[in-house]
Amino acid sequence: MSDKPDIVAVMGGTFDPVHNGHLRSALELKQLLALDEVRLVPCHQTPHREQPRRSSQQRLHMLDLAVAGEAGLRIDDRELRLDQPSYSVFTLQGLRKELGNEAVLFWVMGIDAFAHFTSWYQWREILTLANLIIMTRPGFELVSESEEKRLWQERAIEVSELHMHPSGKILSISLPSQLEISATYIRQQLSRGQSVRYLLPDSVISYIGTHKLYVKAS
Ligand code: ATP
Ligand code: MG
Protein backbone atom coordinates (compact mmCIF):
# COMPACT_ATOMS: atom_id res chain seq x y z
CA MET A 1 0.00 0.00 0.00
CA SER A 2 1.25 3.48 -0.83
CA ASP A 3 1.81 5.94 2.00
CA LYS A 4 1.02 8.86 -0.31
CA PRO A 5 -2.16 10.74 0.54
CA ASP A 6 -4.99 10.37 -2.03
CA ILE A 7 -6.85 13.64 -1.47
CA VAL A 8 -4.93 16.75 -0.52
CA ALA A 9 -6.04 20.37 -0.19
CA VAL A 10 -3.56 23.22 -0.23
CA MET A 11 -4.20 26.60 1.36
CA GLY A 12 -1.66 29.23 0.32
CA GLY A 13 -1.26 32.61 1.95
CA THR A 14 0.99 35.08 3.64
CA PHE A 15 -0.09 34.02 7.14
CA ASP A 16 1.13 37.30 8.58
CA PRO A 17 0.11 36.07 11.15
CA VAL A 18 -1.85 32.80 10.93
CA HIS A 19 -5.22 33.10 12.72
CA ASN A 20 -8.28 31.06 13.70
CA GLY A 21 -10.04 31.94 10.41
CA HIS A 22 -7.33 30.02 8.51
CA LEU A 23 -7.08 27.21 11.04
CA ARG A 24 -10.75 26.56 11.60
CA SER A 25 -11.61 26.62 7.89
CA ALA A 26 -8.72 24.27 7.09
CA LEU A 27 -9.88 21.82 9.74
CA GLU A 28 -13.52 22.05 8.70
CA LEU A 29 -12.61 21.35 5.08
CA LYS A 30 -10.64 18.32 6.17
CA GLN A 31 -13.53 16.93 8.20
CA LEU A 32 -16.38 17.85 5.89
CA LEU A 33 -14.71 16.47 2.77
CA ALA A 34 -12.85 13.60 4.48
CA LEU A 35 -9.54 14.82 3.05
CA ASP A 36 -6.35 12.94 3.84
CA GLU A 37 -4.44 16.14 4.38
CA VAL A 38 -4.72 19.92 4.39
CA ARG A 39 -1.44 21.70 3.81
CA LEU A 40 -0.87 25.31 4.73
CA VAL A 41 1.71 26.78 2.35
CA PRO A 42 3.17 30.14 3.37
CA CYS A 43 4.44 32.21 0.47
CA HIS A 44 7.90 33.69 0.35
CA GLN A 45 7.37 36.73 -1.78
CA THR A 46 4.02 37.38 -3.26
CA PRO A 47 3.36 38.40 -6.84
CA HIS A 48 -0.19 39.67 -6.18
CA ARG A 49 0.33 42.06 -3.30
CA GLU A 50 2.80 44.00 -1.18
CA GLN A 51 5.47 42.08 0.73
CA PRO A 52 4.62 40.59 4.14
CA ARG A 53 5.91 42.57 7.11
CA ARG A 54 7.39 39.68 9.05
CA SER A 55 10.19 37.43 7.84
CA SER A 56 9.47 34.10 6.22
CA GLN A 57 11.01 32.29 9.18
CA GLN A 58 8.83 34.16 11.67
CA ARG A 59 5.65 33.46 9.71
CA LEU A 60 6.66 29.81 9.40
CA HIS A 61 7.39 29.55 13.10
CA MET A 62 3.96 30.97 13.96
CA LEU A 63 2.36 28.37 11.68
CA ASP A 64 4.32 25.59 13.37
CA LEU A 65 3.17 26.78 16.78
CA ALA A 66 -0.43 27.03 15.57
CA VAL A 67 -0.71 23.47 14.24
CA ALA A 68 1.31 21.78 17.01
CA GLY A 69 -0.64 18.73 18.16
CA GLU A 70 -3.17 18.90 15.30
CA ALA A 71 -2.59 15.85 13.13
CA GLY A 72 -4.99 16.99 10.39
CA LEU A 73 -3.04 20.09 9.40
CA ARG A 74 0.41 20.15 7.92
CA ILE A 75 2.78 23.00 7.10
CA ASP A 76 4.56 22.87 3.76
CA ASP A 77 7.47 25.32 3.47
CA ARG A 78 8.40 24.62 -0.18
CA GLU A 79 7.79 28.22 -1.29
CA LEU A 80 10.04 29.57 1.45
CA ARG A 81 12.90 27.41 0.22
CA LEU A 82 12.92 29.21 -3.15
CA ASP A 83 14.63 32.51 -3.72
CA GLN A 84 11.93 33.76 -6.09
CA PRO A 85 8.35 35.03 -5.99
CA SER A 86 5.80 32.38 -5.05
CA TYR A 87 3.58 31.31 -7.93
CA SER A 88 0.86 28.76 -7.24
CA VAL A 89 1.50 27.03 -10.53
CA PHE A 90 5.08 26.12 -9.55
CA THR A 91 3.97 24.95 -6.12
CA LEU A 92 1.35 22.73 -7.68
CA GLN A 93 3.82 21.34 -10.21
CA GLY A 94 6.06 20.28 -7.31
CA LEU A 95 3.18 18.76 -5.38
CA ARG A 96 1.84 16.92 -8.40
CA LYS A 97 5.26 15.38 -8.99
CA GLU A 98 5.40 14.18 -5.41
CA LEU A 99 1.84 12.94 -5.09
CA GLY A 100 1.55 11.35 -8.54
CA ASN A 101 -1.05 11.75 -11.29
CA GLU A 102 -3.81 9.84 -9.51
CA ALA A 103 -3.98 11.96 -6.38
CA VAL A 104 -6.91 14.37 -6.09
CA LEU A 105 -5.39 17.77 -5.48
CA PHE A 106 -7.26 20.94 -4.47
CA TRP A 107 -6.13 24.54 -4.26
CA VAL A 108 -8.24 26.31 -1.65
CA MET A 109 -9.28 29.95 -1.91
CA GLY A 110 -11.96 32.34 -0.78
CA ILE A 111 -14.45 33.50 -3.41
CA ASP A 112 -13.00 37.01 -3.13
CA ALA A 113 -9.64 35.65 -4.32
CA PHE A 114 -11.29 33.52 -7.02
CA ALA A 115 -12.93 36.66 -8.44
CA HIS A 116 -9.47 37.55 -9.86
CA PHE A 117 -8.38 34.01 -10.69
CA THR A 118 -7.98 34.52 -14.45
CA SER A 119 -5.37 37.20 -13.78
CA TRP A 120 -3.15 34.65 -11.98
CA TYR A 121 0.06 33.56 -13.65
CA GLN A 122 -0.67 30.47 -15.81
CA TRP A 123 -4.14 29.97 -14.40
CA ARG A 124 -5.06 27.47 -17.14
CA GLU A 125 -2.05 25.36 -16.19
CA ILE A 126 -3.14 25.54 -12.55
CA LEU A 127 -6.41 23.87 -13.54
CA THR A 128 -4.58 21.06 -15.32
CA LEU A 129 -2.68 20.39 -12.08
CA ALA A 130 -5.39 20.78 -9.47
CA ASN A 131 -9.05 21.34 -8.72
CA LEU A 132 -10.18 24.42 -6.85
CA ILE A 133 -12.13 24.60 -3.62
CA ILE A 134 -13.87 27.92 -3.40
CA MET A 135 -15.12 28.98 0.01
CA THR A 136 -18.20 31.10 -0.56
CA ARG A 137 -19.06 34.02 1.69
CA PRO A 138 -22.49 35.46 2.39
CA GLY A 139 -22.99 38.68 0.46
CA PHE A 140 -20.16 38.08 -2.02
CA GLU A 141 -21.19 37.34 -5.63
CA LEU A 142 -19.06 36.92 -8.74
CA VAL A 143 -19.65 39.46 -11.50
CA SER A 144 -22.22 37.81 -13.77
CA GLU A 145 -20.46 38.27 -17.15
CA SER A 146 -17.01 37.44 -15.80
CA GLU A 147 -14.73 34.67 -17.01
CA GLU A 148 -14.57 33.38 -13.44
CA LYS A 149 -18.36 32.97 -13.33
CA ARG A 150 -18.27 31.06 -16.63
CA LEU A 151 -15.45 28.83 -15.38
CA TRP A 152 -17.35 28.15 -12.19
CA GLN A 153 -20.48 27.13 -14.10
CA GLU A 154 -18.62 24.94 -16.57
CA ARG A 155 -16.43 23.10 -14.10
CA ALA A 156 -18.59 22.79 -10.99
CA ILE A 157 -18.70 19.45 -9.17
CA GLU A 158 -20.62 18.20 -6.14
CA VAL A 159 -19.05 16.86 -2.97
CA SER A 160 -20.15 13.34 -4.01
CA GLU A 161 -17.84 13.59 -7.08
CA LEU A 162 -14.85 14.62 -5.02
CA HIS A 163 -12.87 11.43 -5.57
CA MET A 164 -13.38 11.30 -9.33
CA HIS A 165 -11.26 14.14 -10.68
CA PRO A 166 -7.54 14.64 -9.99
CA SER A 167 -7.73 18.17 -11.44
CA GLY A 168 -9.72 20.65 -13.52
CA LYS A 169 -12.90 20.97 -11.46
CA ILE A 170 -14.32 23.52 -9.05
CA LEU A 171 -16.01 22.65 -5.79
CA SER A 172 -17.70 25.50 -4.01
CA ILE A 173 -18.47 25.14 -0.38
CA SER A 174 -20.07 27.19 2.33
CA LEU A 175 -18.40 26.32 5.61
CA PRO A 176 -20.66 26.15 8.68
CA SER A 177 -18.37 28.31 10.76
CA GLN A 178 -17.17 31.39 8.95
CA LEU A 179 -14.92 33.48 11.11
CA GLU A 180 -14.57 37.02 9.85
CA ILE A 181 -11.00 37.37 11.08
CA SER A 182 -8.26 38.91 8.98
CA ALA A 183 -4.54 39.22 9.59
CA THR A 184 -4.87 42.90 8.67
CA TYR A 185 -7.22 43.46 11.61
CA ILE A 186 -4.89 41.55 13.95
CA ARG A 187 -1.89 43.66 12.86
CA GLN A 188 -3.92 46.83 13.39
CA GLN A 189 -5.04 45.82 16.85
CA LEU A 190 -1.50 44.89 17.88
CA SER A 191 -0.05 48.12 16.54
CA ARG A 192 -2.55 49.99 18.73
CA GLY A 193 -1.59 47.96 21.77
CA GLN A 194 -4.98 46.19 21.85
CA SER A 195 -5.51 42.54 22.82
CA VAL A 196 -5.95 39.97 20.04
CA ARG A 197 -6.87 37.15 22.38
CA TYR A 198 -9.33 34.54 20.95
CA LEU A 199 -8.55 35.57 17.35
CA LEU A 200 -5.49 33.31 17.08
CA PRO A 201 -3.84 30.61 19.21
CA ASP A 202 -2.35 31.71 22.54
CA SER A 203 1.00 30.15 21.58
CA VAL A 204 1.19 32.47 18.55
CA ILE A 205 0.14 35.51 20.58
CA SER A 206 2.86 34.74 23.08
CA TYR A 207 5.51 34.46 20.33
CA ILE A 208 4.34 37.75 18.80
CA GLY A 209 4.61 39.39 22.22
CA THR A 210 8.08 38.03 22.98
CA HIS A 211 9.46 39.19 19.63
CA LYS A 212 7.39 42.39 19.43
CA LEU A 213 6.41 41.48 15.87
CA TYR A 214 3.64 43.94 15.12
CA VAL A 215 4.31 46.87 17.39
CA LYS A 216 4.64 49.49 14.66
CA ALA A 217 1.68 50.66 12.61
CA SER A 218 1.30 48.52 9.46
P1 ATP B 1 -4.45 39.80 5.17
O1 ATP B 1 -5.47 40.51 6.01
O2 ATP B 1 -3.05 40.21 5.44
O3 ATP B 1 -4.81 39.79 3.70
P2 ATP B 1 -5.64 37.20 5.59
O4 ATP B 1 -6.23 37.10 6.95
O5 ATP B 1 -6.58 37.49 4.44
O6 ATP B 1 -4.47 38.27 5.64
P3 ATP B 1 -4.04 35.49 3.99
O7 ATP B 1 -2.71 34.97 4.41
O8 ATP B 1 -4.12 36.59 2.99
O9 ATP B 1 -4.84 35.90 5.32
O10 ATP B 1 -4.97 34.28 3.51
C1 ATP B 1 -4.52 32.99 3.27
C2 ATP B 1 -5.70 32.12 2.82
O11 ATP B 1 -6.66 32.01 3.87
C3 ATP B 1 -6.47 32.66 1.62
O12 ATP B 1 -6.85 31.56 0.80
C4 ATP B 1 -7.70 33.30 2.23
O13 ATP B 1 -8.82 33.24 1.32
C5 ATP B 1 -7.94 32.41 3.45
N1 ATP B 1 -8.54 33.14 4.56
C6 ATP B 1 -8.16 34.34 5.06
N2 ATP B 1 -8.93 34.70 6.10
C7 ATP B 1 -9.84 33.73 6.24
C8 ATP B 1 -10.94 33.52 7.16
N3 ATP B 1 -11.26 34.41 8.10
N4 ATP B 1 -11.67 32.38 7.03
C9 ATP B 1 -11.35 31.50 6.07
N5 ATP B 1 -10.34 31.62 5.19
C10 ATP B 1 -9.59 32.71 5.27
MG1 MG C 1 -5.96 38.30 2.57
mmCIF file of C-alpha atoms and ligand atoms in Angstrom:
data_model
loop_
_atom_site.group_PDB
_atom_site.id
_atom_site.type_symbol
_atom_site.label_atom_id
_atom_site.label_comp_id
_atom_site.label_asym_id
_atom_site.label_seq_id
_atom_site.Cartn_x
_atom_site.Cartn_y
_atom_site.Cartn_z
ATOM 1 C CA MET A 1 0.000 0.000 0.000
ATOM 2 C CA SER A 2 1.247 3.483 -0.835
ATOM 3 C CA ASP A 3 1.812 5.937 1.996
ATOM 4 C CA LYS A 4 1.019 8.865 -0.311
ATOM 5 C CA PRO A 5 -2.163 10.741 0.537
ATOM 6 C CA ASP A 6 -4.993 10.374 -2.029
ATOM 7 C CA ILE A 7 -6.849 13.640 -1.470
ATOM 8 C CA VAL A 8 -4.928 16.750 -0.522
ATOM 9 C CA ALA A 9 -6.041 20.365 -0.194
ATOM 10 C CA VAL A 10 -3.555 23.222 -0.228
ATOM 11 C CA MET A 11 -4.198 26.602 1.356
ATOM 12 C CA GLY A 12 -1.662 29.227 0.322
ATOM 13 C CA GLY A 13 -1.264 32.606 1.950
ATOM 14 C CA THR A 14 0.987 35.084 3.635
ATOM 15 C CA PHE A 15 -0.094 34.015 7.142
ATOM 16 C CA ASP A 16 1.129 37.301 8.581
ATOM 17 C CA PRO A 17 0.107 36.072 11.151
ATOM 18 C CA VAL A 18 -1.850 32.805 10.934
ATOM 19 C CA HIS A 19 -5.221 33.095 12.725
ATOM 20 C CA ASN A 20 -8.280 31.062 13.696
ATOM 21 C CA GLY A 21 -10.039 31.939 10.406
ATOM 22 C CA HIS A 22 -7.333 30.020 8.510
ATOM 23 C CA LEU A 23 -7.075 27.214 11.044
ATOM 24 C CA ARG A 24 -10.754 26.563 11.605
ATOM 25 C CA SER A 25 -11.613 26.617 7.889
ATOM 26 C CA ALA A 26 -8.717 24.270 7.091
ATOM 27 C CA LEU A 27 -9.881 21.818 9.742
ATOM 28 C CA GLU A 28 -13.522 22.049 8.700
ATOM 29 C CA LEU A 29 -12.610 21.350 5.079
ATOM 30 C CA LYS A 30 -10.642 18.318 6.167
ATOM 31 C CA GLN A 31 -13.525 16.932 8.204
ATOM 32 C CA LEU A 32 -16.377 17.854 5.887
ATOM 33 C CA LEU A 33 -14.710 16.469 2.765
ATOM 34 C CA ALA A 34 -12.850 13.604 4.480
ATOM 35 C CA LEU A 35 -9.540 14.819 3.045
ATOM 36 C CA ASP A 36 -6.350 12.940 3.839
ATOM 37 C CA GLU A 37 -4.436 16.144 4.382
ATOM 38 C CA VAL A 38 -4.725 19.918 4.385
ATOM 39 C CA ARG A 39 -1.439 21.705 3.813
ATOM 40 C CA LEU A 40 -0.870 25.314 4.726
ATOM 41 C CA VAL A 41 1.708 26.777 2.347
ATOM 42 C CA PRO A 42 3.170 30.136 3.366
ATOM 43 C CA CYS A 43 4.439 32.214 0.468
ATOM 44 C CA HIS A 44 7.903 33.690 0.347
ATOM 45 C CA GLN A 45 7.369 36.732 -1.783
ATOM 46 C CA THR A 46 4.017 37.381 -3.256
ATOM 47 C CA PRO A 47 3.358 38.405 -6.836
ATOM 48 C CA HIS A 48 -0.190 39.674 -6.181
ATOM 49 C CA ARG A 49 0.332 42.062 -3.303
ATOM 50 C CA GLU A 50 2.800 44.000 -1.183
ATOM 51 C CA GLN A 51 5.466 42.076 0.732
ATOM 52 C CA PRO A 52 4.620 40.587 4.137
ATOM 53 C CA ARG A 53 5.907 42.569 7.112
ATOM 54 C CA ARG A 54 7.393 39.678 9.050
ATOM 55 C CA SER A 55 10.191 37.430 7.841
ATOM 56 C CA SER A 56 9.466 34.098 6.218
ATOM 57 C CA GLN A 57 11.013 32.290 9.175
ATOM 58 C CA GLN A 58 8.829 34.159 11.669
ATOM 59 C CA ARG A 59 5.646 33.461 9.713
ATOM 60 C CA LEU A 60 6.663 29.810 9.401
ATOM 61 C CA HIS A 61 7.391 29.546 13.104
ATOM 62 C CA MET A 62 3.956 30.973 13.955
ATOM 63 C CA LEU A 63 2.355 28.366 11.677
ATOM 64 C CA ASP A 64 4.325 25.585 13.372
ATOM 65 C CA LEU A 65 3.171 26.781 16.777
ATOM 66 C CA ALA A 66 -0.427 27.029 15.573
ATOM 67 C CA VAL A 67 -0.710 23.468 14.242
ATOM 68 C CA ALA A 68 1.310 21.776 17.012
ATOM 69 C CA GLY A 69 -0.637 18.732 18.162
ATOM 70 C CA GLU A 70 -3.166 18.904 15.301
ATOM 71 C CA ALA A 71 -2.586 15.852 13.133
ATOM 72 C CA GLY A 72 -4.991 16.988 10.392
ATOM 73 C CA LEU A 73 -3.039 20.089 9.404
ATOM 74 C CA ARG A 74 0.408 20.149 7.919
ATOM 75 C CA ILE A 75 2.782 22.995 7.096
ATOM 76 C CA ASP A 76 4.563 22.866 3.759
ATOM 77 C CA ASP A 77 7.468 25.321 3.472
ATOM 78 C CA ARG A 78 8.398 24.621 -0.175
ATOM 79 C CA GLU A 79 7.786 28.216 -1.289
ATOM 80 C CA LEU A 80 10.037 29.573 1.454
ATOM 81 C CA ARG A 81 12.898 27.415 0.224
ATOM 82 C CA LEU A 82 12.917 29.206 -3.148
ATOM 83 C CA ASP A 83 14.628 32.506 -3.717
ATOM 84 C CA GLN A 84 11.931 33.764 -6.086
ATOM 85 C CA PRO A 85 8.347 35.026 -5.989
ATOM 86 C CA SER A 86 5.797 32.378 -5.055
ATOM 87 C CA TYR A 87 3.583 31.315 -7.933
ATOM 88 C CA SER A 88 0.859 28.764 -7.236
ATOM 89 C CA VAL A 89 1.496 27.025 -10.530
ATOM 90 C CA PHE A 90 5.082 26.118 -9.553
ATOM 91 C CA THR A 91 3.974 24.951 -6.122
ATOM 92 C CA LEU A 92 1.348 22.729 -7.684
ATOM 93 C CA GLN A 93 3.824 21.336 -10.210
ATOM 94 C CA GLY A 94 6.057 20.278 -7.314
ATOM 95 C CA LEU A 95 3.181 18.756 -5.379
ATOM 96 C CA ARG A 96 1.842 16.915 -8.402
ATOM 97 C CA LYS A 97 5.263 15.375 -8.992
ATOM 98 C CA GLU A 98 5.403 14.181 -5.410
ATOM 99 C CA LEU A 99 1.844 12.940 -5.094
ATOM 100 C CA GLY A 100 1.552 11.348 -8.544
ATOM 101 C CA ASN A 101 -1.048 11.752 -11.288
ATOM 102 C CA GLU A 102 -3.812 9.845 -9.513
ATOM 103 C CA ALA A 103 -3.977 11.958 -6.376
ATOM 104 C CA VAL A 104 -6.905 14.369 -6.087
ATOM 105 C CA LEU A 105 -5.393 17.773 -5.483
ATOM 106 C CA PHE A 106 -7.256 20.943 -4.474
ATOM 107 C CA TRP A 107 -6.131 24.542 -4.257
ATOM 108 C CA VAL A 108 -8.243 26.314 -1.652
ATOM 109 C CA MET A 109 -9.281 29.949 -1.913
ATOM 110 C CA GLY A 110 -11.959 32.344 -0.777
ATOM 111 C CA ILE A 111 -14.451 33.499 -3.410
ATOM 112 C CA ASP A 112 -13.003 37.009 -3.132
ATOM 113 C CA ALA A 113 -9.639 35.650 -4.315
ATOM 114 C CA PHE A 114 -11.287 33.517 -7.018
ATOM 115 C CA ALA A 115 -12.927 36.657 -8.439
ATOM 116 C CA HIS A 116 -9.468 37.555 -9.857
ATOM 117 C CA PHE A 117 -8.376 34.012 -10.694
ATOM 118 C CA THR A 118 -7.980 34.517 -14.452
ATOM 119 C CA SER A 119 -5.371 37.196 -13.780
ATOM 120 C CA TRP A 120 -3.154 34.647 -11.981
ATOM 121 C CA TYR A 121 0.055 33.563 -13.648
ATOM 122 C CA GLN A 122 -0.668 30.471 -15.811
ATOM 123 C CA TRP A 123 -4.144 29.970 -14.402
ATOM 124 C CA ARG A 124 -5.064 27.468 -17.136
ATOM 125 C CA GLU A 125 -2.054 25.356 -16.189
ATOM 126 C CA ILE A 126 -3.144 25.543 -12.550
ATOM 127 C CA LEU A 127 -6.409 23.865 -13.536
ATOM 128 C CA THR A 128 -4.579 21.056 -15.320
ATOM 129 C CA LEU A 129 -2.680 20.390 -12.085
ATOM 130 C CA ALA A 130 -5.394 20.779 -9.467
ATOM 131 C CA ASN A 131 -9.052 21.338 -8.719
ATOM 132 C CA LEU A 132 -10.181 24.420 -6.848
ATOM 133 C CA ILE A 133 -12.132 24.595 -3.623
ATOM 134 C CA ILE A 134 -13.867 27.922 -3.396
ATOM 135 C CA MET A 135 -15.119 28.978 0.008
ATOM 136 C CA THR A 136 -18.199 31.100 -0.560
ATOM 137 C CA ARG A 137 -19.063 34.019 1.694
ATOM 138 C CA PRO A 138 -22.491 35.463 2.385
ATOM 139 C CA GLY A 139 -22.988 38.678 0.460
ATOM 140 C CA PHE A 140 -20.160 38.083 -2.020
ATOM 141 C CA GLU A 141 -21.188 37.339 -5.626
ATOM 142 C CA LEU A 142 -19.061 36.922 -8.744
ATOM 143 C CA VAL A 143 -19.645 39.462 -11.495
ATOM 144 C CA SER A 144 -22.219 37.806 -13.774
ATOM 145 C CA GLU A 145 -20.459 38.275 -17.146
ATOM 146 C CA SER A 146 -17.005 37.443 -15.801
ATOM 147 C CA GLU A 147 -14.733 34.669 -17.012
ATOM 148 C CA GLU A 148 -14.573 33.382 -13.437
ATOM 149 C CA LYS A 149 -18.358 32.972 -13.333
ATOM 150 C CA ARG A 150 -18.272 31.059 -16.627
ATOM 151 C CA LEU A 151 -15.452 28.834 -15.377
ATOM 152 C CA TRP A 152 -17.347 28.153 -12.187
ATOM 153 C CA GLN A 153 -20.479 27.133 -14.098
ATOM 154 C CA GLU A 154 -18.621 24.938 -16.575
ATOM 155 C CA ARG A 155 -16.430 23.098 -14.105
ATOM 156 C CA ALA A 156 -18.586 22.787 -10.986
ATOM 157 C CA ILE A 157 -18.696 19.452 -9.169
ATOM 158 C CA GLU A 158 -20.624 18.203 -6.140
ATOM 159 C CA VAL A 159 -19.049 16.857 -2.967
ATOM 160 C CA SER A 160 -20.153 13.343 -4.013
ATOM 161 C CA GLU A 161 -17.842 13.585 -7.078
ATOM 162 C CA LEU A 162 -14.854 14.623 -5.019
ATOM 163 C CA HIS A 163 -12.865 11.428 -5.571
ATOM 164 C CA MET A 164 -13.378 11.297 -9.326
ATOM 165 C CA HIS A 165 -11.256 14.137 -10.680
ATOM 166 C CA PRO A 166 -7.545 14.639 -9.987
ATOM 167 C CA SER A 167 -7.729 18.172 -11.435
ATOM 168 C CA GLY A 168 -9.716 20.646 -13.525
ATOM 169 C CA LYS A 169 -12.904 20.969 -11.457
ATOM 170 C CA ILE A 170 -14.324 23.516 -9.054
ATOM 171 C CA LEU A 171 -16.007 22.652 -5.793
ATOM 172 C CA SER A 172 -17.699 25.504 -4.012
ATOM 173 C CA ILE A 173 -18.466 25.140 -0.380
ATOM 174 C CA SER A 174 -20.065 27.190 2.330
ATOM 175 C CA LEU A 175 -18.405 26.323 5.615
ATOM 176 C CA PRO A 176 -20.658 26.145 8.681
ATOM 177 C CA SER A 177 -18.368 28.309 10.763
ATOM 178 C CA GLN A 178 -17.167 31.388 8.950
ATOM 179 C CA LEU A 179 -14.915 33.475 11.115
ATOM 180 C CA GLU A 180 -14.575 37.016 9.848
ATOM 181 C CA ILE A 181 -11.003 37.367 11.078
ATOM 182 C CA SER A 182 -8.256 38.907 8.980
ATOM 183 C CA ALA A 183 -4.537 39.224 9.590
ATOM 184 C CA THR A 184 -4.868 42.903 8.665
ATOM 185 C CA TYR A 185 -7.219 43.457 11.608
ATOM 186 C CA ILE A 186 -4.890 41.552 13.947
ATOM 187 C CA ARG A 187 -1.894 43.659 12.859
ATOM 188 C CA GLN A 188 -3.921 46.834 13.386
ATOM 189 C CA GLN A 189 -5.038 45.815 16.855
ATOM 190 C CA LEU A 190 -1.496 44.893 17.885
ATOM 191 C CA SER A 191 -0.054 48.118 16.543
ATOM 192 C CA ARG A 192 -2.550 49.988 18.730
ATOM 193 C CA GLY A 193 -1.589 47.957 21.770
ATOM 194 C CA GLN A 194 -4.981 46.186 21.852
ATOM 195 C CA SER A 195 -5.513 42.544 22.819
ATOM 196 C CA VAL A 196 -5.955 39.972 20.043
ATOM 197 C CA ARG A 197 -6.875 37.151 22.380
ATOM 198 C CA TYR A 198 -9.334 34.543 20.945
ATOM 199 C CA LEU A 199 -8.547 35.572 17.347
ATOM 200 C CA LEU A 200 -5.487 33.307 17.076
ATOM 201 C CA PRO A 201 -3.838 30.612 19.209
ATOM 202 C CA ASP A 202 -2.352 31.708 22.544
ATOM 203 C CA SER A 203 0.995 30.153 21.585
ATOM 204 C CA VAL A 204 1.192 32.471 18.545
ATOM 205 C CA ILE A 205 0.139 35.513 20.583
ATOM 206 C CA SER A 206 2.860 34.736 23.078
ATOM 207 C CA TYR A 207 5.511 34.455 20.328
ATOM 208 C CA ILE A 208 4.338 37.749 18.796
ATOM 209 C CA GLY A 209 4.615 39.394 22.218
ATOM 210 C CA THR A 210 8.076 38.030 22.978
ATOM 211 C CA HIS A 211 9.461 39.187 19.630
ATOM 212 C CA LYS A 212 7.392 42.388 19.426
ATOM 213 C CA LEU A 213 6.408 41.478 15.875
ATOM 214 C CA TYR A 214 3.637 43.942 15.117
ATOM 215 C CA VAL A 215 4.306 46.866 17.394
ATOM 216 C CA LYS A 216 4.644 49.490 14.664
ATOM 217 C CA ALA A 217 1.682 50.659 12.606
ATOM 218 C CA SER A 218 1.299 48.523 9.461
HETATM 219 P P1 ATP B 1 -4.451 39.802 5.168
HETATM 220 O O1 ATP B 1 -5.472 40.508 6.012
HETATM 221 O O2 ATP B 1 -3.045 40.212 5.435
HETATM 222 O O3 ATP B 1 -4.812 39.787 3.702
HETATM 223 P P2 ATP B 1 -5.636 37.205 5.595
HETATM 224 O O4 ATP B 1 -6.234 37.097 6.946
HETATM 225 O O5 ATP B 1 -6.581 37.487 4.442
HETATM 226 O O6 ATP B 1 -4.472 38.268 5.637
HETATM 227 P P3 ATP B 1 -4.044 35.486 3.986
HETATM 228 O O7 ATP B 1 -2.710 34.974 4.407
HETATM 229 O O8 ATP B 1 -4.124 36.591 2.992
HETATM 230 O O9 ATP B 1 -4.836 35.904 5.319
HETATM 231 O O10 ATP B 1 -4.970 34.284 3.513
HETATM 232 C C1 ATP B 1 -4.523 32.992 3.270
HETATM 233 C C2 ATP B 1 -5.698 32.116 2.822
HETATM 234 O O11 ATP B 1 -6.658 32.007 3.871
HETATM 235 C C3 ATP B 1 -6.471 32.657 1.617
HETATM 236 O O12 ATP B 1 -6.849 31.559 0.805
HETATM 237 C C4 ATP B 1 -7.704 33.296 2.226
HETATM 238 O O13 ATP B 1 -8.816 33.238 1.325
HETATM 239 C C5 ATP B 1 -7.942 32.411 3.448
HETATM 240 N N1 ATP B 1 -8.541 33.142 4.562
HETATM 241 C C6 ATP B 1 -8.160 34.335 5.059
HETATM 242 N N2 ATP B 1 -8.934 34.705 6.099
HETATM 243 C C7 ATP B 1 -9.837 33.727 6.244
HETATM 244 C C8 ATP B 1 -10.943 33.516 7.157
HETATM 245 N N3 ATP B 1 -11.257 34.414 8.101
HETATM 246 N N4 ATP B 1 -11.669 32.382 7.032
HETATM 247 C C9 ATP B 1 -11.348 31.503 6.068
HETATM 248 N N5 ATP B 1 -10.342 31.619 5.187
HETATM 249 C C10 ATP B 1 -9.589 32.711 5.267
HETATM 250 MG MG MG B 2 -5.959 38.298 2.569
#
